[in-house]
mmCIF file of C-alpha atoms in Angstrom:
data_model
loop_
_atom_site.group_PDB
_atom_site.id
_atom_site.type_symbol
_atom_site.label_atom_id
_atom_site.label_comp_id
_atom_site.label_asym_id
_atom_site.label_seq_id
_atom_site.Cartn_x
_atom_site.Cartn_y
_atom_site.Cartn_z
ATOM 1 C CA MET A 14 146.214 167.767 106.366
ATOM 2 C CA ASN A 15 144.526 164.778 104.728
ATOM 3 C CA LEU A 16 142.191 163.034 107.132
ATOM 4 C CA GLY A 17 141.870 160.062 104.819
ATOM 5 C CA TYR A 18 139.354 158.783 102.356
ATOM 6 C CA LYS A 19 135.716 158.097 103.165
ATOM 7 C CA ILE A 20 134.737 154.445 102.987
ATOM 8 C CA PHE A 21 131.640 153.284 101.130
ATOM 9 C CA PHE A 22 130.531 149.634 100.946
ATOM 10 C CA ARG A 23 128.592 148.106 98.087
ATOM 11 C CA LYS A 24 125.567 146.154 99.298
ATOM 12 C CA SER A 25 127.178 142.900 98.164
ATOM 13 C CA ALA A 26 130.284 143.636 100.282
ATOM 14 C CA GLU A 27 128.056 144.387 103.289
ATOM 15 C CA ARG A 28 126.307 141.034 102.823
ATOM 16 C CA GLU A 29 129.644 139.217 102.594
ATOM 17 C CA LEU A 30 130.786 140.785 105.863
ATOM 18 C CA LYS A 31 127.507 139.931 107.622
ATOM 19 C CA LYS A 32 127.985 136.260 106.692
ATOM 20 C CA MET A 33 131.359 136.157 108.449
ATOM 21 C CA LYS A 34 130.999 134.923 112.027
ATOM 22 C CA ASP A 35 134.644 135.087 113.193
ATOM 23 C CA LYS A 36 134.971 138.262 115.300
ATOM 24 C CA GLY A 37 138.782 138.207 115.073
ATOM 25 C CA LEU A 38 138.647 138.119 111.289
ATOM 26 C CA LEU A 39 136.077 140.920 111.159
ATOM 27 C CA LYS A 40 138.247 143.054 113.447
ATOM 28 C CA LEU A 41 141.282 142.451 111.238
ATOM 29 C CA ILE A 42 139.338 143.356 108.090
ATOM 30 C CA GLY A 43 137.989 146.511 109.768
ATOM 31 C CA GLN A 44 141.474 147.568 110.809
ATOM 32 C CA GLU A 45 142.789 147.018 107.292
ATOM 33 C CA ILE A 46 139.969 149.063 105.747
ATOM 34 C CA TYR A 47 139.854 151.969 108.208
ATOM 35 C CA GLN A 48 143.485 152.211 109.330
ATOM 36 C CA VAL A 49 145.361 151.264 106.164
ATOM 37 C CA ILE A 50 143.205 151.650 103.026
ATOM 38 C CA ALA A 51 141.405 154.819 104.183
ATOM 39 C CA LYS A 52 144.751 156.519 104.832
ATOM 40 C CA ASP A 53 146.515 155.334 101.679
ATOM 41 C CA PRO A 54 144.274 153.520 99.192
ATOM 42 C CA TYR A 55 147.120 153.240 96.691
ATOM 43 C CA CYS A 56 148.858 150.762 99.004
ATOM 44 C CA GLY A 57 146.850 147.950 97.403
ATOM 45 C CA ASP A 58 147.792 145.941 94.336
ATOM 46 C CA ARG A 59 146.332 147.463 91.168
ATOM 47 C CA LYS A 60 144.843 144.801 88.949
ATOM 48 C CA LYS A 61 145.289 144.558 85.184
ATOM 49 C CA GLY A 62 143.106 143.783 82.196
ATOM 50 C CA GLY A 63 139.365 143.871 82.814
ATOM 51 C CA LEU A 64 139.966 144.693 86.480
ATOM 52 C CA LYS A 65 142.357 147.616 85.833
ATOM 53 C CA ASP A 66 140.482 150.090 88.051
ATOM 54 C CA ILE A 67 140.372 147.665 90.983
ATOM 55 C CA TYR A 68 142.830 147.488 93.869
ATOM 56 C CA THR A 69 143.121 144.575 96.271
ATOM 57 C CA ARG A 70 144.678 144.063 99.710
ATOM 58 C CA PRO A 71 145.486 140.634 101.109
ATOM 59 C CA ILE A 72 144.471 139.659 104.636
ATOM 60 C CA ARG A 73 146.320 136.761 106.187
ATOM 61 C CA TYR A 74 144.405 134.988 108.903
ATOM 62 C CA PRO A 75 145.349 131.661 110.511
ATOM 63 C CA LYS A 76 144.914 128.905 107.930
ATOM 64 C CA SER A 77 143.158 131.257 105.478
ATOM 65 C CA GLN A 78 143.769 134.076 103.051
ATOM 66 C CA TYR A 79 141.236 136.796 102.377
ATOM 67 C CA ARG A 80 141.082 139.726 99.980
ATOM 68 C CA ILE A 81 139.516 143.167 99.964
ATOM 69 C CA ALA A 82 138.718 144.602 96.529
ATOM 70 C CA TYR A 83 138.011 148.301 96.086
ATOM 71 C CA THR A 84 138.018 151.243 93.733
ATOM 72 C CA ILE A 85 139.255 154.762 94.417
ATOM 73 C CA HIS A 86 137.131 157.805 93.562
ATOM 74 C CA GLU A 87 139.611 160.705 93.730
ATOM 75 C CA ASP A 88 137.034 163.318 92.734
ATOM 76 C CA ILE A 89 135.020 162.685 95.918
ATOM 77 C CA VAL A 90 137.908 161.338 98.084
ATOM 78 C CA THR A 91 136.130 158.021 98.589
ATOM 79 C CA VAL A 92 137.067 154.358 98.517
ATOM 80 C CA GLU A 93 134.325 151.954 97.460
ATOM 81 C CA ILE A 94 134.683 148.473 98.920
ATOM 82 C CA ILE A 95 133.438 146.099 96.225
ATOM 83 C CA GLN A 96 134.120 142.676 97.665
ATOM 84 C CA VAL A 97 135.522 141.039 100.798
ATOM 85 C CA GLY A 98 136.091 137.318 100.881
ATOM 86 C CA SER A 99 138.356 134.317 100.980
ATOM 87 C CA ARG A 100 141.016 133.931 98.304
ATOM 88 C CA GLU A 101 139.269 130.893 96.846
ATOM 89 C CA ASN A 102 137.277 131.945 93.738
ATOM 90 C CA PHE A 103 137.731 135.601 94.750
ATOM 91 C CA TYR A 104 138.724 136.909 91.340
ATOM 92 C CA LYS A 105 136.120 134.852 89.467
ATOM 93 C CA GLU A 106 133.379 136.376 91.665
ATOM 94 C CA LEU A 107 134.928 139.836 91.383
ATOM 95 C CA THR A 108 134.932 139.655 87.569
ATOM 96 C CA ARG A 109 131.261 138.687 87.678
ATOM 97 C CA LYS A 110 130.409 141.770 89.776
ATOM 98 C CA ILE A 111 132.191 144.268 87.555
#
């Protein structure tokens, strides 16, 4: 029985989450990470080109769209959360971090 993948956050992703003040949004992001991604990390959209090892999941929140970017480490059954943020400039910032 697979209990799911362990979740690891990059320091930059932790900082992004700490900047968010909306408790409802944080709860929604947490649910997406721990209840969806941890159980089936391949549910995300696999990116192409220079981001080919990155998966993303959209988060829809009233009047806003957010993304979670992560990589999957099968050898250690871990998901590394790279970035969490609003859709605006998300991929430009993600490319800079890779």
